[in-house]
């Protein structure tokens, strides 16, 4: 009987290690899949993610910054939202901007912390329609300083202007999916990084 127990004890221990390995592997995969998926979306432009420019600062990138003057102007609209848990006001200063593909443009958002505490907000952004090839660059120290999350700290009662410097990739005109697309919406939504009641 003792030999039988010893044999099953060894099998049970082995099975326990396999089960724990599968559980830990699943947890690791679930944590790793979100950033990997986001990276893939930014590379190919799926899900409204702006494509990161690999040619920023290169000669090829400089050529893309030349406006295509014989093209139609595109209407870029701006949307700003705030989570219900974040006591901020956040909105775009202009409703829309009309730009040519390859033309650089500057837009501004305004954020106000309406609470009596300093709060850190994290923004997510998207581009609609999802297949639009909209490229962004950092402008100033407020918005678009980090990929994929945009973080901003506002002191109690503070108001800041947040510039967004962007351009439409001239390849937009060659993309068959973009035929008939004249309006692109850039949307930011801010969420609280910490519980608003926690001291910073």
Coordinates of N, CA, C and O in Angstrom, one line a residue:
X1 N 0.8 -1.2 0.0 CA 0.0 0.0 0.0 C 0.9 1.3 0.0 O 0.5 2.2 -0.7
X2 N 2.0 1.2 0.8 CA 2.8 2.4 0.8 C 3.5 2.6 -0.5 O 3.7 3.8 -0.9
X3 N 3.8 1.5 -1.2 CA 4.4 1.7 -2.6 C 3.5 2.3 -3.5 O 3.8 3.2 -4.4
X4 N 2.2 2.0 -3.4 CA 1.2 2.5 -4.3 C 1.0 4.0 -4.0 O 0.9 4.8 -4.9
X5 N 1.0 4.4 -2.7 CA 0.9 5.8 -2.4 C 2.1 6.6 -2.8 O 1.9 7.7 -3.3
X6 N 3.3 6.0 -2.7 CA 4.5 6.7 -3.1 C 4.5 6.9 -4.6 O 4.8 8.0 -5.1
X7 N 4.0 5.9 -5.4 CA 3.9 6.1 -6.8 C 2.9 7.2 -7.2 O 3.2 8.0 -8.1
X8 N 1.7 7.2 -6.6 CA 0.7 8.2 -6.9 C 1.1 9.6 -6.4 O 0.8 10.6 -7.0
X9 N 1.9 9.6 -5.3 CA 2.3 10.9 -4.8 C 3.3 11.5 -5.8 O 3.2 12.7 -6.1
X10 N 4.2 10.7 -6.4 CA 5.1 11.2 -7.4 C 4.3 11.7 -8.7 O 4.6 12.8 -9.2
X11 N 3.3 10.9 -9.1 CA 2.5 11.3 -10.3 C 1.7 12.6 -10.0 O 1.5 13.5 -10.8
X12 N 1.1 12.7 -8.7 CA 0.4 13.9 -8.3 C 1.2 15.1 -8.3 O 0.8 16.2 -8.7
X13 N 2.4 15.0 -7.8 CA 3.4 16.1 -7.7 C 3.7 16.5 -9.2 O 3.8 17.7 -9.5
X14 N 4.0 15.6 -10.0 CA 4.3 15.9 -11.4 C 3.1 16.6 -12.1 O 3.3 17.6 -12.8
X15 N 1.9 16.1 -11.9 CA 0.7 16.7 -12.5 C 0.5 18.1 -11.9 O 0.1 19.0 -12.7
X16 N 0.8 18.3 -10.6 CA 0.7 19.7 -10.0 C 1.6 20.6 -10.7 O 1.2 21.8 -11.0
X17 N 2.9 20.2 -10.9 CA 3.8 21.1 -11.6 C 3.4 21.4 -13.0 O 3.5 22.6 -13.5
X18 N 2.9 20.4 -13.7 CA 2.4 20.7 -15.1 C 1.2 21.7 -15.1 O 1.2 22.6 -15.9
X19 N 0.3 21.5 -14.2 CA -0.9 22.4 -14.1 C -0.4 23.8 -13.7 O -0.9 24.8 -14.3
X20 N 0.5 24.0 -12.7 CA 1.0 25.3 -12.4 C 1.8 25.9 -13.5 O 1.6 27.2 -13.7
X21 N 2.5 25.2 -14.3 CA 3.2 25.7 -15.4 C 2.2 26.2 -16.5 O 2.5 27.3 -17.1
X22 N 1.2 25.5 -16.7 CA 0.2 25.9 -17.7 C -0.5 27.2 -17.2 O -0.7 28.2 -18.0
X23 N -0.8 27.3 -15.9 CA -1.5 28.5 -15.4 C -0.5 29.7 -15.5 O -0.9 30.8 -16.0
X24 N 0.7 29.5 -15.1 CA 1.7 30.6 -15.2 C 1.9 31.0 -16.6 O 2.1 32.2 -16.9
X25 N 2.0 30.1 -17.5 CA 2.2 30.4 -18.9 C 1.0 31.1 -19.5 O 1.2 32.1 -20.3
X26 N -0.2 30.8 -19.1 CA -1.4 31.5 -19.6 C -1.4 32.9 -19.1 O -1.7 33.8 -19.8
X27 N -1.0 33.1 -17.8 CA -1.0 34.4 -17.2 C 0.0 35.3 -17.9 O -0.2 36.4 -18.3
X28 N 1.2 34.7 -18.1 CA 2.3 35.4 -18.8 C 1.9 35.8 -20.3 O 2.1 36.9 -20.7
X29 N 1.2 34.9 -21.0 CA 0.8 35.1 -22.3 C -0.3 36.2 -22.3 O -0.3 37.1 -23.2
X30 N -1.2 36.2 -21.4 CA -2.2 37.2 -21.3 C -1.7 38.6 -21.1 O -2.1 39.6 -21.6
X31 N -0.7 38.7 -20.2 CA 0.0 40.0 -20.0 C 0.8 40.5 -21.2 O 0.8 41.7 -21.5
X32 N 1.4 39.6 -21.8 CA 2.3 39.9 -23.0 C 1.5 40.2 -24.3 O 2.0 40.9 -25.2
X33 N 0.3 39.6 -24.4 CA -0.5 39.7 -25.6 C -1.0 41.2 -25.9 O -1.0 41.6 -27.0
X34 N -1.3 41.9 -24.9 CA -1.9 43.2 -25.1 C -0.8 44.2 -25.7 O -1.1 44.8 -26.7
X35 N 0.4 44.3 -25.1 CA 1.4 45.2 -25.8 C 1.8 44.7 -27.1 O 2.0 45.5 -28.0
X36 N 1.9 43.3 -27.3 CA 2.3 42.8 -28.6 C 1.2 43.1 -29.7 O 1.5 43.5 -30.8
X37 N -0.1 43.0 -29.3 CA -1.2 43.3 -30.2 C -1.2 44.8 -30.5 O -1.4 45.2 -31.7
X38 N -1.0 45.6 -29.5 CA -0.9 47.1 -29.8 C 0.2 47.4 -30.7 O 0.1 48.3 -31.6
X39 N 1.4 46.8 -30.5 CA 2.5 47.0 -31.4 C 2.2 46.6 -32.8 O 2.5 47.4 -33.8
X40 N 1.6 45.5 -33.0 CA 1.2 45.0 -34.3 C 0.2 46.0 -34.9 O 0.3 46.3 -36.1
X41 N -0.8 46.5 -34.2 CA -1.8 47.4 -34.7 C -1.1 48.7 -35.2 O -1.5 49.3 -36.2
X42 N -0.1 49.2 -34.4 CA 0.5 50.4 -34.8 C 1.4 50.2 -36.0 O 1.6 51.1 -36.8
X43 N 1.9 49.0 -36.2 CA 2.8 48.7 -37.4 C 1.9 48.7 -38.6 O 2.4 49.2 -39.7
X44 N 0.8 48.1 -38.6 CA 0.0 47.9 -39.8 C -1.3 48.8 -39.9 O -1.9 48.8 -40.9
X45 N -1.5 49.6 -38.8 CA -2.6 50.5 -38.8 C -4.0 50.0 -38.6 O -5.0 50.5 -38.9
X46 N -4.0 48.8 -37.9 CA -5.4 48.2 -37.6 C -6.0 48.9 -36.4 O -5.3 49.5 -35.5
X47 N -7.3 48.8 -36.3 CA -8.0 49.3 -35.1 C -7.9 50.7 -34.8 O -8.0 51.2 -33.7
X48 N -7.7 51.6 -35.8 CA -7.6 53.0 -35.6 C -6.3 53.5 -35.0 O -6.2 54.6 -34.6
X49 N -5.3 52.6 -34.9 CA -4.0 53.0 -34.3 C -3.2 53.8 -35.4 O -3.0 53.2 -36.5
X50 N -2.7 54.9 -35.1 CA -1.8 55.6 -36.0 C -0.6 54.8 -36.3 O 0.0 54.2 -35.4
X51 N -0.1 54.8 -37.5 CA 1.1 54.1 -37.8 C 2.3 54.9 -37.4 O 2.4 56.1 -37.7
X52 N 3.2 54.3 -36.7 CA 4.4 55.0 -36.3 C 5.3 55.1 -37.5 O 5.5 54.2 -38.2
X53 N 5.9 56.3 -37.6 CA 6.7 56.6 -38.8 C 8.1 56.0 -38.5 O 8.7 56.4 -37.5
X54 N 8.6 55.2 -39.4 CA 10.0 54.7 -39.3 C 10.9 55.7 -40.0 O 12.1 55.5 -39.8
X55 N 10.4 56.6 -40.7 CA 11.3 57.5 -41.5 C 11.4 58.9 -40.9 O 11.9 59.8 -41.6
X56 N 11.0 59.1 -39.7 CA 11.1 60.4 -39.0 C 12.5 60.8 -39.0 O 13.4 60.1 -38.5
X57 N 12.8 62.0 -39.5 CA 14.1 62.6 -39.5 C 15.0 62.1 -40.6 O 16.1 62.6 -40.8
X58 N 14.5 61.2 -41.5 CA 15.3 60.8 -42.6 C 15.0 61.6 -43.8 O 14.0 62.4 -43.8
X59 N 15.7 61.4 -44.9 CA 15.5 62.2 -46.1 C 14.1 61.8 -46.7 O 13.4 62.6 -47.2
X60 N 13.8 60.5 -46.6 CA 12.5 60.0 -47.1 C 11.4 60.6 -46.3 O 10.4 61.0 -46.9
X61 N 11.6 60.8 -45.0 CA 10.5 61.4 -44.2 C 10.4 62.9 -44.5 O 9.3 63.4 -44.5
X62 N 11.5 63.6 -44.9 CA 11.4 65.0 -45.3 C 10.6 65.1 -46.6 O 9.8 66.1 -46.7
X63 N 10.7 64.2 -47.5 CA 10.0 64.2 -48.7 C 8.5 64.1 -48.5 O 7.7 64.7 -49.2
X64 N 8.1 63.3 -47.5 CA 6.7 63.0 -47.2 C 6.1 64.3 -46.6 O 4.9 64.4 -46.6
X65 N 6.9 65.2 -46.1 CA 6.4 66.4 -45.4 C 6.1 67.5 -46.5 O 5.9 68.6 -46.1
X66 N 6.2 67.2 -47.7 CA 5.9 68.2 -48.8 C 4.4 68.0 -49.1 O 4.0 66.9 -49.5
X67 N 3.6 69.1 -49.0 CA 2.2 69.0 -49.3 C 1.9 68.6 -50.8 O 2.6 69.0 -51.7
X68 N 0.9 67.7 -51.0 CA 0.5 67.4 -52.3 C -0.5 68.4 -52.7 O -1.7 68.3 -52.4
X69 N -0.1 69.4 -53.5 CA -0.9 70.6 -53.8 C -2.1 70.3 -54.8 O -3.1 71.0 -54.8
X70 N -1.9 69.2 -55.6 CA -3.0 68.9 -56.5 C -4.0 68.0 -55.9 O -4.9 67.4 -56.6
X71 N -4.0 67.8 -54.6 CA -4.9 66.9 -54.0 C -6.1 67.6 -53.3 O -6.0 68.9 -53.2
X72 N -7.1 66.9 -53.0 CA -8.2 67.5 -52.2 C -7.8 67.7 -50.8 O -7.0 67.0 -50.2
X73 N -8.4 68.7 -50.1 CA -8.1 69.0 -48.7 C -8.9 68.0 -47.9 O -10.1 67.7 -48.2
X74 N -8.3 67.5 -46.9 CA -9.0 66.5 -46.0 C -9.4 67.3 -44.7 O -8.7 68.1 -44.2
X75 N -10.5 66.9 -44.2 CA -11.1 67.5 -43.0 C -10.7 66.6 -41.8 O -11.1 65.5 -41.8
X76 N -9.9 67.2 -40.9 CA -9.5 66.5 -39.7 C -10.3 67.1 -38.5 O -10.3 68.3 -38.3
X77 N -11.1 66.2 -37.9 CA -11.9 66.7 -36.8 C -11.3 66.1 -35.5 O -10.6 65.1 -35.5
X78 N -11.6 66.8 -34.4 CA -11.0 66.4 -33.1 C -12.1 66.2 -32.1 O -13.1 66.9 -32.0
X79 N -11.8 65.2 -31.3 CA -12.7 64.8 -30.2 C -12.0 64.6 -28.9 O -10.9 64.0 -28.9
X80 N -12.5 65.1 -27.8 CA -11.8 64.9 -26.5 C -12.9 64.5 -25.5 O -13.9 65.1 -25.4
X81 N -12.5 63.4 -24.8 CA -13.5 62.8 -23.8 C -12.7 62.6 -22.5 O -11.5 62.4 -22.5
X82 N -13.5 62.5 -21.4 CA -12.9 62.2 -20.1 C -13.7 61.2 -19.4 O -14.9 61.2 -19.5
X83 N -13.0 60.2 -18.7 CA -13.7 59.2 -18.0 C -14.5 59.9 -16.9 O -14.2 60.9 -16.4
X84 N -15.6 59.2 -16.5 CA -16.5 59.7 -15.4 C -15.7 59.8 -14.1 O -16.1 60.5 -13.2
X85 N -14.7 59.0 -13.9 CA -13.9 58.9 -12.7 C -12.8 60.0 -12.6 O -12.2 60.1 -11.6
X86 N -12.6 60.8 -13.7 CA -11.6 61.8 -13.7 C -12.2 63.2 -13.7 O -12.9 63.6 -14.6
X87 N -12.0 64.0 -12.6 CA -12.6 65.3 -12.5 C -11.8 66.3 -13.4 O -11.3 67.3 -12.9
X88 N -11.8 66.1 -14.7 CA -11.2 67.1 -15.6 C -12.2 67.5 -16.6 O -13.2 66.8 -16.9
X89 N -11.9 68.6 -17.2 CA -12.6 69.1 -18.5 C -11.5 68.9 -19.6 O -10.4 69.4 -19.4
X90 N -11.8 68.3 -20.7 CA -10.9 68.1 -21.8 C -11.6 68.3 -23.1 O -12.6 67.6 -23.3
X91 N -11.1 69.2 -23.9 CA -11.8 69.4 -25.2 C -10.8 70.0 -26.2 O -9.8 70.6 -25.8
X92 N -11.1 69.9 -27.4 CA -10.3 70.4 -28.5 C -10.6 71.9 -28.6 O -11.7 72.4 -28.4
X93 N -9.6 72.7 -28.9 CA -9.8 74.1 -29.1 C -10.4 74.5 -30.4 O -11.0 75.6 -30.6
X94 N -10.3 73.6 -31.4 CA -10.9 73.8 -32.7 C -11.6 72.6 -33.1 O -11.3 71.5 -32.7
X95 N -12.7 72.8 -33.8 CA -13.5 71.6 -34.2 C -12.9 70.8 -35.3 O -12.9 69.6 -35.3
X96 N -12.2 71.5 -36.2 CA -11.7 70.8 -37.4 C -10.5 71.6 -38.0 O -10.4 72.9 -37.8
X97 N -9.7 71.0 -38.8 CA -8.6 71.6 -39.5 C -8.7 70.9 -40.9 O -8.9 69.7 -41.0
X98 N -8.5 71.7 -41.9 CA -8.4 71.2 -43.3 C -7.0 71.2 -43.8 O -6.3 72.3 -43.8
X99 N -6.5 70.0 -44.2 CA -5.1 69.9 -44.6 C -4.9 69.1 -45.9 O -5.8 68.3 -46.2
X100 N -3.8 69.3 -46.5 CA -3.5 68.5 -47.7 C -2.6 67.4 -47.2 O -1.9 67.5 -46.2
X101 N -2.7 66.2 -47.9 CA -1.8 65.2 -47.5 C -0.3 65.7 -47.6 O 0.1 66.3 -48.6
X102 N 0.5 65.4 -46.6 CA 1.9 65.8 -46.6 C 2.1 67.2 -45.9 O 3.2 67.5 -45.6
X103 N 1.0 67.9 -45.7 CA 1.1 69.2 -45.0 C 1.1 69.0 -43.5 O 0.3 68.2 -43.0
X104 N 1.9 69.7 -42.8 CA 2.0 69.6 -41.3 C 0.9 70.5 -40.8 O 0.6 71.5 -41.4
X105 N 0.4 70.1 -39.6 CA -0.7 71.0 -39.0 C -0.5 70.9 -37.5 O 0.1 69.9 -36.9
X106 N -1.0 71.9 -36.8 CA -0.9 71.9 -35.3 C -2.3 72.1 -34.8 O -3.0 73.1 -35.3
X107 N -2.7 71.3 -33.9 CA -4.0 71.5 -33.2 C -3.8 71.5 -31.7 O -2.8 71.1 -31.2
X108 N -4.8 72.0 -31.0 CA -4.6 72.1 -29.6 C -5.8 71.6 -28.8 O -7.0 71.7 -29.3
X109 N -5.6 70.9 -27.7 CA -6.6 70.5 -26.8 C -6.3 71.3 -25.5 O -5.2 71.7 -25.2
X110 N -7.4 71.5 -24.7 CA -7.3 72.1 -23.4 C -7.8 71.2 -22.3 O -8.8 70.6 -22.5
X111 N -7.0 71.0 -21.3 CA -7.4 70.2 -20.1 C -7.4 71.0 -18.9 O -6.4 71.8 -18.7
X112 N -8.4 70.9 -18.1 CA -8.5 71.6 -16.8 C -8.8 70.6 -15.7 O -9.7 69.8 -15.8
X113 N -8.0 70.6 -14.6 CA -8.3 69.8 -13.4 C -9.2 70.6 -12.6 O -8.9 71.6 -12.0
X114 N -10.5 70.1 -12.4 CA -11.5 70.8 -11.7 C -11.5 70.4 -10.2 O -12.4 70.9 -9.5
X115 N -10.6 69.5 -9.8 CA -10.6 69.0 -8.4 C -9.7 69.9 -7.6 O -9.0 70.7 -8.1
X116 N -9.6 69.6 -6.3 CA -8.7 70.3 -5.4 C -7.4 69.5 -5.1 O -6.7 69.7 -4.1
X117 N -7.2 68.5 -6.0 CA -6.0 67.6 -5.8 C -5.3 67.5 -7.1 O -5.9 67.6 -8.2
X118 N -3.9 67.2 -7.0 CA -3.1 67.0 -8.2 C -3.5 65.6 -8.7 O -3.7 64.6 -7.9
X119 N -3.7 65.4 -10.1 CA -4.1 64.2 -10.6 C -3.3 63.9 -11.9 O -3.0 64.8 -12.7
X120 N -2.9 62.6 -12.1 CA -2.3 62.2 -13.3 C -3.3 61.5 -14.1 O -4.0 60.6 -13.7
X121 N -3.4 61.9 -15.4 CA -4.3 61.3 -16.3 C -3.6 60.6 -17.4 O -2.5 61.0 -17.8
X122 N -4.2 59.5 -17.9 CA -3.6 58.8 -19.0 C -4.6 58.8 -20.2 O -5.7 58.5 -20.0
X123 N -4.1 59.2 -21.4 CA -4.9 59.3 -22.5 C -4.7 58.1 -23.5 O -3.6 57.6 -23.6
X124 N -5.8 57.6 -24.0 CA -5.7 56.7 -25.2 C -6.2 57.5 -26.4 O -7.0 58.4 -26.3
X125 N -5.8 57.1 -27.5 CA -6.2 57.8 -28.7 C -6.5 56.8 -29.8 O -6.1 55.7 -29.8
X126 N -7.3 57.3 -30.8 CA -7.6 56.5 -31.9 C -7.9 57.4 -33.1 O -8.1 58.6 -32.9
X127 N -7.9 56.8 -34.3 CA -8.2 57.5 -35.5 C -9.3 56.8 -36.2 O -9.3 55.6 -36.3
X128 N -10.3 57.6 -36.6 CA -11.4 57.0 -37.4 C -11.5 57.7 -38.7 O -11.4 58.9 -38.8
X129 N -11.7 57.0 -39.8 CA -11.9 55.6 -39.9 C -10.5 54.8 -39.6 O -9.5 55.4 -39.7
X130 N -10.7 53.6 -39.1 CA -9.5 52.9 -38.6 C -8.4 52.6 -39.6 O -7.3 52.5 -39.3
X131 N -8.7 52.6 -40.9 CA -7.7 52.4 -41.9 C -6.9 53.6 -42.3 O -6.1 53.6 -43.2
X132 N -7.3 54.8 -41.7 CA -6.6 56.0 -42.1 C -5.1 56.0 -41.7 O -4.8 55.6 -40.6
X133 N -4.3 56.5 -42.6 CA -2.9 56.6 -42.3 C -2.5 57.9 -41.8 O -2.1 58.8 -42.5
X134 N -2.7 58.2 -40.5 CA -2.4 59.5 -39.9 C -1.2 59.3 -39.1 O -1.1 58.4 -38.2
X135 N -0.2 60.1 -39.3 CA 1.1 60.0 -38.6 C 1.2 61.2 -37.7 O 0.9 62.3 -38.0
X136 N 1.7 61.0 -36.4 CA 1.8 62.0 -35.4 C 3.2 62.2 -35.0 O 4.0 61.2 -34.9
X137 N 3.6 63.4 -34.6 CA 4.9 63.6 -34.0 C 4.6 64.5 -32.7 O 3.7 65.2 -32.6
X138 N 5.6 64.4 -31.9 CA 5.5 65.1 -30.6 C 5.6 66.6 -30.8 O 6.4 67.1 -31.7
X139 N 4.8 67.3 -30.1 CA 4.9 68.8 -30.1 C 4.8 69.3 -28.7 O 3.7 69.1 -28.1
X140 N 5.8 69.9 -28.2 CA 5.7 70.4 -26.8 C 5.9 69.3 -25.8 O 6.3 68.2 -26.2
X141 N 5.7 69.5 -24.6 CA 5.9 68.5 -23.5 C 4.7 67.9 -23.0 O 4.7 67.2 -22.0
X142 N 3.5 68.1 -23.6 CA 2.3 67.6 -23.0 C 1.8 66.4 -23.7 O 1.6 65.4 -23.0
X143 N 1.5 66.4 -24.9 CA 0.8 65.3 -25.6 C 1.8 64.5 -26.5 O 2.7 65.1 -27.0
X144 N 1.5 63.3 -26.6 CA 2.3 62.4 -27.5 C 3.8 62.3 -27.1 O 4.6 62.4 -28.0
X145 N 4.1 62.3 -25.8 CA 5.4 62.1 -25.4 C 5.8 60.7 -25.3 O 7.0 60.3 -25.3
X146 N 4.9 59.8 -25.1 CA 5.1 58.4 -25.0 C 4.2 57.6 -25.8 O 3.0 58.0 -26.0
X147 N 4.6 56.5 -26.3 CA 3.7 55.5 -27.0 C 3.6 54.3 -26.2 O 4.6 53.9 -25.6
X148 N 2.5 53.6 -26.0 CA 1.2 53.9 -26.6 C 0.4 54.8 -25.7 O -0.7 55.1 -26.0
X149 N 0.8 55.0 -24.4 CA 0.0 55.8 -23.5 C 0.5 57.2 -23.4 O 1.7 57.5 -23.4
X150 N -0.4 58.2 -23.2 CA -0.1 59.6 -23.1 C -0.4 60.0 -21.7 O -1.5 59.9 -21.3
X151 N 0.6 60.4 -20.9 CA 0.4 60.7 -19.5 C 0.5 62.2 -19.3 O 1.4 62.8 -19.8
X152 N -0.3 62.8 -18.4 CA -0.3 64.2 -18.1 C -0.6 64.4 -16.6 O -1.6 63.8 -16.2
X153 N 0.2 65.2 -15.9 CA -0.1 65.5 -14.6 C -0.7 66.9 -14.5 O 0.0 67.8 -15.1
X154 N -1.8 67.1 -13.9 CA -2.4 68.5 -13.7 C -2.5 68.7 -12.2 O -3.0 67.9 -11.5
X155 N -2.0 69.9 -11.8 CA -2.2 70.3 -10.4 C -3.6 70.7 -10.2 O -4.3 71.0 -11.1
X156 N -4.0 70.8 -8.9 CA -5.4 71.2 -8.6 C -5.7 72.5 -9.2 O -5.0 73.5 -9.1
X157 N -6.8 72.6 -10.0 CA -7.3 73.8 -10.7 C -6.4 74.2 -11.9 O -6.7 75.3 -12.4
X158 N -5.4 73.5 -12.3 CA -4.6 73.9 -13.4 C -5.2 73.6 -14.7 O -6.0 72.7 -14.9
X159 N -4.9 74.5 -15.7 CA -5.4 74.4 -17.1 C -4.2 74.4 -17.9 O -3.3 75.3 -17.8
X160 N -4.1 73.5 -18.9 CA -3.0 73.5 -19.8 C -3.5 73.3 -21.3 O -4.5 72.7 -21.5
X161 N -2.7 73.9 -22.2 CA -3.0 73.6 -23.6 C -2.0 72.5 -24.1 O -0.9 72.5 -23.7
X162 N -2.6 71.6 -24.8 CA -1.8 70.4 -25.2 C -1.8 70.4 -26.8 O -2.8 70.1 -27.4
X163 N -0.6 70.7 -27.3 CA -0.5 70.7 -28.8 C -0.3 69.3 -29.4 O 0.3 68.5 -28.8
X164 N -0.9 69.1 -30.6 CA -0.7 67.9 -31.3 C -0.2 68.3 -32.7 O -0.9 69.0 -33.4
X165 N 1.0 68.0 -33.1 CA 1.6 68.3 -34.4 C 1.4 67.0 -35.2 O 1.8 65.9 -34.8
X166 N 0.8 67.1 -36.4 CA 0.5 65.9 -37.2 C 0.6 66.2 -38.7 O 0.6 67.4 -39.1
X167 N 0.6 65.2 -39.4 CA 0.4 65.3 -40.9 C -0.2 64.0 -41.4 O -0.1 63.0 -40.8
X168 N -0.8 64.1 -42.6 CA -1.4 63.0 -43.2 C -0.3 62.5 -44.2 O 0.2 63.2 -45.0
X169 N -0.1 61.2 -44.1 CA 0.9 60.6 -45.0 C 0.4 60.7 -46.5 O -0.7 60.4 -46.8
X170 N 1.3 61.2 -47.4 CA 0.9 61.4 -48.8 C 0.5 60.1 -49.4 O -0.3 60.1 -50.4
X171 N 0.9 59.0 -48.9 CA 0.5 57.7 -49.5 C -1.0 57.4 -49.3 O -1.6 56.5 -49.8
X172 N -1.6 58.2 -48.4 CA -3.1 58.2 -48.2 C -3.8 58.2 -49.6 O -4.8 57.5 -49.8
X173 N -3.3 59.0 -50.5 CA -3.9 59.2 -51.8 C -3.8 58.0 -52.7 O -4.7 57.7 -53.5
X174 N -2.8 57.1 -52.5 CA -2.6 55.9 -53.3 C -3.3 54.7 -52.7 O -3.4 53.7 -53.4
X175 N -3.8 54.8 -51.5 CA -4.4 53.7 -50.8 C -5.9 53.5 -51.3 O -6.7 54.4 -51.2
X176 N -6.2 52.4 -51.9 CA -7.6 52.2 -52.4 C -8.6 52.2 -51.3 O -9.8 52.5 -51.6
X177 N -8.3 51.8 -50.1 CA -9.2 51.9 -49.0 C -9.6 53.3 -48.6 O -10.6 53.5 -48.0
X178 N -8.8 54.3 -49.0 CA -9.1 55.7 -48.6 C -9.8 56.4 -49.7 O -10.2 57.6 -49.5
X179 N -10.2 55.8 -50.8 CA -10.9 56.4 -51.8 C -12.3 56.9 -51.3 O -13.0 56.1 -50.7
X180 N -12.6 58.1 -51.4 CA -13.9 58.6 -50.9 C -13.8 59.1 -49.5 O -14.8 59.6 -48.9
X181 N -12.7 58.9 -48.8 CA -12.6 59.3 -47.4 C -12.1 60.8 -47.4 O -11.0 61.1 -47.9
X182 N -12.9 61.6 -46.9 CA -12.6 63.1 -46.8 C -12.5 63.6 -45.4 O -12.0 64.7 -45.2
X183 N -13.0 62.8 -44.4 CA -13.0 63.2 -43.0 C -12.3 62.2 -42.2 O -12.6 61.0 -42.3
X184 N -11.3 62.6 -41.3 CA -10.6 61.8 -40.4 C -10.8 62.4 -39.0 O -10.7 63.6 -38.9
X185 N -11.1 61.6 -38.0 CA -11.3 62.1 -36.7 C -10.2 61.5 -35.7 O -10.0 60.3 -35.7
X186 N -9.6 62.5 -35.0 CA -8.6 62.1 -34.0 C -9.3 62.3 -32.7 O -9.8 63.3 -32.3
X187 N -9.3 61.2 -31.9 CA -10.0 61.2 -30.6 C -9.1 60.8 -29.5 O -8.4 59.8 -29.6
X188 N -9.2 61.6 -28.4 CA -8.4 61.3 -27.2 C -9.4 61.1 -26.0 O -10.4 61.8 -25.9
X189 N -9.2 60.1 -25.2 CA -10.0 59.9 -24.0 C -9.0 59.8 -22.8 O -8.1 59.0 -22.8
X190 N -9.2 60.6 -21.8 CA -8.4 60.6 -20.6 C -9.0 59.8 -19.5 O -10.2 59.9 -19.3
X191 N -8.2 59.0 -18.8 CA -8.6 58.2 -17.7 C -7.7 58.6 -16.5 O -6.6 59.0 -16.7
X192 N -8.2 58.4 -15.3 CA -7.4 58.6 -14.1 C -6.3 57.5 -13.9 O -6.7 56.3 -14.0
X193 N -5.1 57.9 -13.7 CA -4.0 56.9 -13.5 C -4.2 56.3 -12.1 O -4.0 55.1 -11.8
X194 N -4.5 57.2 -11.1 CA -4.7 56.7 -9.7 C -6.2 57.0 -9.3 O -6.9 57.8 -10.0
X195 N -6.6 56.5 -8.2 CA -7.8 56.8 -7.6 C -7.8 58.3 -7.3 O -6.9 58.8 -6.7
X196 N -8.8 59.1 -7.7 CA -8.8 60.6 -7.5 C -8.7 60.9 -6.0 O -8.3 62.0 -5.7
X197 N -9.1 60.0 -5.2 CA -9.0 60.4 -3.7 C -7.7 60.1 -3.1 O -7.4 60.5 -2.0
X198 N -6.8 59.3 -3.8 CA -5.5 59.0 -3.3 C -4.6 60.2 -3.4 O -4.6 60.9 -4.5
X199 N -3.8 60.5 -2.4 CA -2.8 61.6 -2.5 C -1.7 61.2 -3.5 O -1.3 60.0 -3.5
X200 N -1.2 62.2 -4.2 CA -0.1 61.9 -5.2 C 1.3 62.2 -4.5 O 1.5 63.1 -3.8

